[in-house]
PDB file of C-alpha atoms in Angstrom:
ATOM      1  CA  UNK A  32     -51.655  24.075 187.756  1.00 41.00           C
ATOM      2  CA  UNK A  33     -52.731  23.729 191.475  1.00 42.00           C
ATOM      3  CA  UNK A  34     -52.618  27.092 192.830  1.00 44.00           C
ATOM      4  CA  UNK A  35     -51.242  26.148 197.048  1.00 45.00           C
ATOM      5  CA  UNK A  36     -48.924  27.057 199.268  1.00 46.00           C
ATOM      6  CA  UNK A  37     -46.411  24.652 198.114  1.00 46.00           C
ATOM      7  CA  UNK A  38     -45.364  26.302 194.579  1.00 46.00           C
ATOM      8  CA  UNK A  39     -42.294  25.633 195.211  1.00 49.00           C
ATOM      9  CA  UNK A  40     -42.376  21.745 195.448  1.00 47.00           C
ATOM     10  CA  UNK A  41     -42.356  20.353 192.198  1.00 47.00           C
ATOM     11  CA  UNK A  42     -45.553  18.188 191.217  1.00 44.00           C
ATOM     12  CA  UNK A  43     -43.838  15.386 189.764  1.00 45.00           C
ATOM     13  CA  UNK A  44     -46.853  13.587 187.625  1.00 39.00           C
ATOM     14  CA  UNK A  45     -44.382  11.548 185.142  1.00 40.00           C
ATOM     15  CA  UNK A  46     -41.190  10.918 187.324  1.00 41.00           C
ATOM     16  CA  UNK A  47     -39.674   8.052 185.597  1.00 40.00           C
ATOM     17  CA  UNK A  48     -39.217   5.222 188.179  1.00 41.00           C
ATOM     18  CA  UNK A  49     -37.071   2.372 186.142  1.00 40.00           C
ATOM     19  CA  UNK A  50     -36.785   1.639 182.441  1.00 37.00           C
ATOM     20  CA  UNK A  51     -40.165   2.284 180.283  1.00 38.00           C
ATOM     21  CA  UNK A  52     -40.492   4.304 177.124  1.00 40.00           C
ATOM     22  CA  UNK A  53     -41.405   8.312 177.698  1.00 38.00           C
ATOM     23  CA  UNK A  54     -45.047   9.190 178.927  1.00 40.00           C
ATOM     24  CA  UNK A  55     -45.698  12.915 177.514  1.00 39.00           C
ATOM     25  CA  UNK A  56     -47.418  15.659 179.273  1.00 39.00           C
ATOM     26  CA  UNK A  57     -51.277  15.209 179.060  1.00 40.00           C
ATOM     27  CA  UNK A  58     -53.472  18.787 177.939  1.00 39.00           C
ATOM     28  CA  UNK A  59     -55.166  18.605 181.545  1.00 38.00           C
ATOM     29  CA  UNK A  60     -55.131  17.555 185.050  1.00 40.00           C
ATOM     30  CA  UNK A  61     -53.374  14.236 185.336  1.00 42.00           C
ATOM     31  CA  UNK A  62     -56.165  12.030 186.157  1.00 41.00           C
ATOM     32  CA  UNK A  63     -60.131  12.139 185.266  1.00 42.00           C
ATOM     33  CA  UNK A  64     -62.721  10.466 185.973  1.00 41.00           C
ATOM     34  CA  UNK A  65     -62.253   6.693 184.905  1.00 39.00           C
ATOM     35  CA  UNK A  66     -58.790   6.854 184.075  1.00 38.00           C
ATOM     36  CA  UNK A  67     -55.623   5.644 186.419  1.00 42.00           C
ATOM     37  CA  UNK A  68     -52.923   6.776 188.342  1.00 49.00           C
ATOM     38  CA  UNK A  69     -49.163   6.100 186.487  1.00 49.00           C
ATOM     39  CA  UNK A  70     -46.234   4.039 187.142  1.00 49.00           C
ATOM     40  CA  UNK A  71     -44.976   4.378 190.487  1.00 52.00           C
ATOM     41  CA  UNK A  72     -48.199   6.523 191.699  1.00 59.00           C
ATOM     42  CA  UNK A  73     -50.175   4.060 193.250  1.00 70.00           C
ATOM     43  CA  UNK A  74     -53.480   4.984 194.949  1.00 83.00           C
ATOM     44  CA  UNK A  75     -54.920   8.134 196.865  1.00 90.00           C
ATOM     45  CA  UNK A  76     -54.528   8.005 200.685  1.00 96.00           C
ATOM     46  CA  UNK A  77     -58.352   7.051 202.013  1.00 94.00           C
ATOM     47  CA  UNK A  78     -59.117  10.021 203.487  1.00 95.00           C
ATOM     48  CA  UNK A  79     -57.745  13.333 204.889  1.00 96.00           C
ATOM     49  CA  UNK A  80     -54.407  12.953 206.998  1.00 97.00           C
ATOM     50  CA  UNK A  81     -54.949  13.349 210.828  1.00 95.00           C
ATOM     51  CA  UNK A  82     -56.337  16.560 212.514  1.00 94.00           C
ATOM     52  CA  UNK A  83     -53.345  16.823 214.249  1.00 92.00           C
ATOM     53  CA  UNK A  84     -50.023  18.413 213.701  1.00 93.00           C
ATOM     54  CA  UNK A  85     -47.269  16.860 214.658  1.00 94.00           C
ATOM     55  CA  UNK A  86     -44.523  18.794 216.527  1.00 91.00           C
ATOM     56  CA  UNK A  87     -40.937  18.699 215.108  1.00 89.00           C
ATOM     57  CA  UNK A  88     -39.660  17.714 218.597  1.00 85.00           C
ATOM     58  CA  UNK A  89     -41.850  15.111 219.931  1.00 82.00           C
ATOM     59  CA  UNK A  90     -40.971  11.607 219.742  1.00 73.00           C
ATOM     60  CA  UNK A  91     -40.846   9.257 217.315  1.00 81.00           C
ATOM     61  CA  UNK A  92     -39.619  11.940 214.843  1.00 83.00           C
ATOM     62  CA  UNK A  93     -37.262  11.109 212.671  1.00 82.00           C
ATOM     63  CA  UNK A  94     -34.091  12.286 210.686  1.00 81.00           C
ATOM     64  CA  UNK A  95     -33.743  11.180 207.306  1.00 85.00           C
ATOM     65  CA  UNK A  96     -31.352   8.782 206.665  1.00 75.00           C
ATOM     66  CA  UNK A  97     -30.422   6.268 203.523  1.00 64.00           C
ATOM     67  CA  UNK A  98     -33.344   3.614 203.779  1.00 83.00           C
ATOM     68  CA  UNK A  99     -35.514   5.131 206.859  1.00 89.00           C
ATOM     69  CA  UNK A 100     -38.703   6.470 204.829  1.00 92.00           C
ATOM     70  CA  UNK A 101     -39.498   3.478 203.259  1.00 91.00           C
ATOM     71  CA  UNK A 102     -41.227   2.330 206.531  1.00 92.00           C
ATOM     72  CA  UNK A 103     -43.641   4.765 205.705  1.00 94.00           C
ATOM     73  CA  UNK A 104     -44.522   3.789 202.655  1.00 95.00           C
ATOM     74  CA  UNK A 105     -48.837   3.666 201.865  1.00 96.00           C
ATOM     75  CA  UNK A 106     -48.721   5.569 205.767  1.00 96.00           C
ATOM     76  CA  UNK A 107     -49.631   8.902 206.552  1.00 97.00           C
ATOM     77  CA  UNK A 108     -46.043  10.634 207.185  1.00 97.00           C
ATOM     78  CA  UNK A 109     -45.366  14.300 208.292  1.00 97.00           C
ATOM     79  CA  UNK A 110     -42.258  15.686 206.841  1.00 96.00           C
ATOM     80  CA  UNK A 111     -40.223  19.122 207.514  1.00 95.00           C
ATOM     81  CA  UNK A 112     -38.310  20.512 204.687  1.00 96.00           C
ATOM     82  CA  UNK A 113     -34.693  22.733 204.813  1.00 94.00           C
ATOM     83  CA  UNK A 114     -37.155  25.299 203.916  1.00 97.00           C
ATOM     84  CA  UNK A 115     -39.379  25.393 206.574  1.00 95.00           C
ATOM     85  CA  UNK A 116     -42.452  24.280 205.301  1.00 96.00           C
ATOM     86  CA  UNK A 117     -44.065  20.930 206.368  1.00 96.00           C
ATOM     87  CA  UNK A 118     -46.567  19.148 205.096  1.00 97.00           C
ATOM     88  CA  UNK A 119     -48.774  15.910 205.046  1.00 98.00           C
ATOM     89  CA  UNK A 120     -47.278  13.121 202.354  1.00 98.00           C
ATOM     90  CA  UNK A 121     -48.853   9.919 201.415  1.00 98.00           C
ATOM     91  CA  UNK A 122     -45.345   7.926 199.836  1.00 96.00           C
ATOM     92  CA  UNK A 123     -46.037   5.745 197.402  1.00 96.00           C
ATOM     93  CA  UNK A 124     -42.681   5.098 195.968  1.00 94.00           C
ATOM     94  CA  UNK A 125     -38.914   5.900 197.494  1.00 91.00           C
ATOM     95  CA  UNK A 126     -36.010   4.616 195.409  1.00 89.00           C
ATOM     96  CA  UNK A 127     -32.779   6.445 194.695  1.00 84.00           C
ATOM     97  CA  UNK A 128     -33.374   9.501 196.643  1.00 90.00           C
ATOM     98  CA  UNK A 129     -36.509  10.589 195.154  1.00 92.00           C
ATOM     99  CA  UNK A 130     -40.176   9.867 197.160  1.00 94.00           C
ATOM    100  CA  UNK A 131     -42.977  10.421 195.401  1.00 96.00           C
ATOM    101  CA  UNK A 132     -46.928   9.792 196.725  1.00 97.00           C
ATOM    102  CA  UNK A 133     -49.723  11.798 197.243  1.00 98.00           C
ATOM    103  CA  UNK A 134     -49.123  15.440 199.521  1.00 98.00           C
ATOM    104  CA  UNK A 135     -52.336  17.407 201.233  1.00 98.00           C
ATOM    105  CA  UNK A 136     -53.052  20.796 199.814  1.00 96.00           C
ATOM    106  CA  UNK A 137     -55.229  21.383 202.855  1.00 94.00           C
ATOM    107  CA  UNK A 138     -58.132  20.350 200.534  1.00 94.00           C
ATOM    108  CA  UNK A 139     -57.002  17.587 198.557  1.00 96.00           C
ATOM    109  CA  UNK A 140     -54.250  15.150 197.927  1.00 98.00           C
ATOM    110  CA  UNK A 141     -52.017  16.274 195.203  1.00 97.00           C
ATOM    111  CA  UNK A 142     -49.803  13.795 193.290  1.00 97.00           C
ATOM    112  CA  UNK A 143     -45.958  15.178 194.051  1.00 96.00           C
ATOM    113  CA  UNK A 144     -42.099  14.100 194.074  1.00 95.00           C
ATOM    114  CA  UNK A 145     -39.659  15.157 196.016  1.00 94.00           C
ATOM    115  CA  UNK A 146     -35.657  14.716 196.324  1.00 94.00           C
ATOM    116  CA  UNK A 147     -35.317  12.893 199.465  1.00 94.00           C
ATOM    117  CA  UNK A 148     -32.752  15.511 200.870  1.00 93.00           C
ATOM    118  CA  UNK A 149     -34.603  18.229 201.085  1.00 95.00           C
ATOM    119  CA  UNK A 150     -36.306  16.469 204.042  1.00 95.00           C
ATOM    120  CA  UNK A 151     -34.917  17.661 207.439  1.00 94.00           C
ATOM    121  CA  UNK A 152     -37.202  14.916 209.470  1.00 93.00           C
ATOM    122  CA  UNK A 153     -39.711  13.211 209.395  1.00 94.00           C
ATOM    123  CA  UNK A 154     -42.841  10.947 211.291  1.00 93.00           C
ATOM    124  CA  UNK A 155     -45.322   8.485 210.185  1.00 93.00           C
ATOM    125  CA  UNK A 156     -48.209   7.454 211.359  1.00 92.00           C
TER     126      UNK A 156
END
């Protein structure tokens, strides 16, 4: 739907977060004008994530462990996948192994989830 460099991450527009009856697939892009984000989505970031890339090595990064992203929950966080890609991530929600938020396309933020191990590390800002 969102042609990126991040086909491979799933976009994750009605994870189920808890008990609630089904949501089906809308026909178009998961939010228009005037209408709101889902359960568990919560609000875009307020702007672009820093001009700066952080480095892998530098301090204050992070390796994923049970219960250390949620301090970067509503923050502007820099993860590293087992695949090699990083990427910008807005979290929104991180329960059971699964975060879910807002990720930068290098244009826009793009609603996403993501299984929590696929993250090698991590930093938030």
């Amino acid at each position: 739907m969102y042609p990126d460099d991040f086909e491979d991450l799933p976009i994750c527009y009605y994870c189920r977060f808890g008990p609630g009856p089904y949501v089906p697939p809308p026909q178009g892009p998961p939010f228009g004008p005037g209408t709101q984000p889902g359960p568990g989505q919560g609000a875009q970031p307020p702007g672009p994530p820093p001009a700066v890339t952080p480095q892998q090595t530098q301090l204050g990064v992070q390796a994923v462990s049970p219960g250390s992203l949620r301090f970067c929950l509503f923050k502007y966080t820099y993860v590293w996948l087992r695949n090699g890609r990083s990427f910008w991530i807005w979290p929104t929600y991180i329960r059971r192994g699964t975060i879910a938020g807002w990720r930068w396309s290098g244009r826009r933020w793009v609603y996403f989830g993501l299984d929590v191990r696929r993250i090698v590390s991590f930093v938030c800002y």
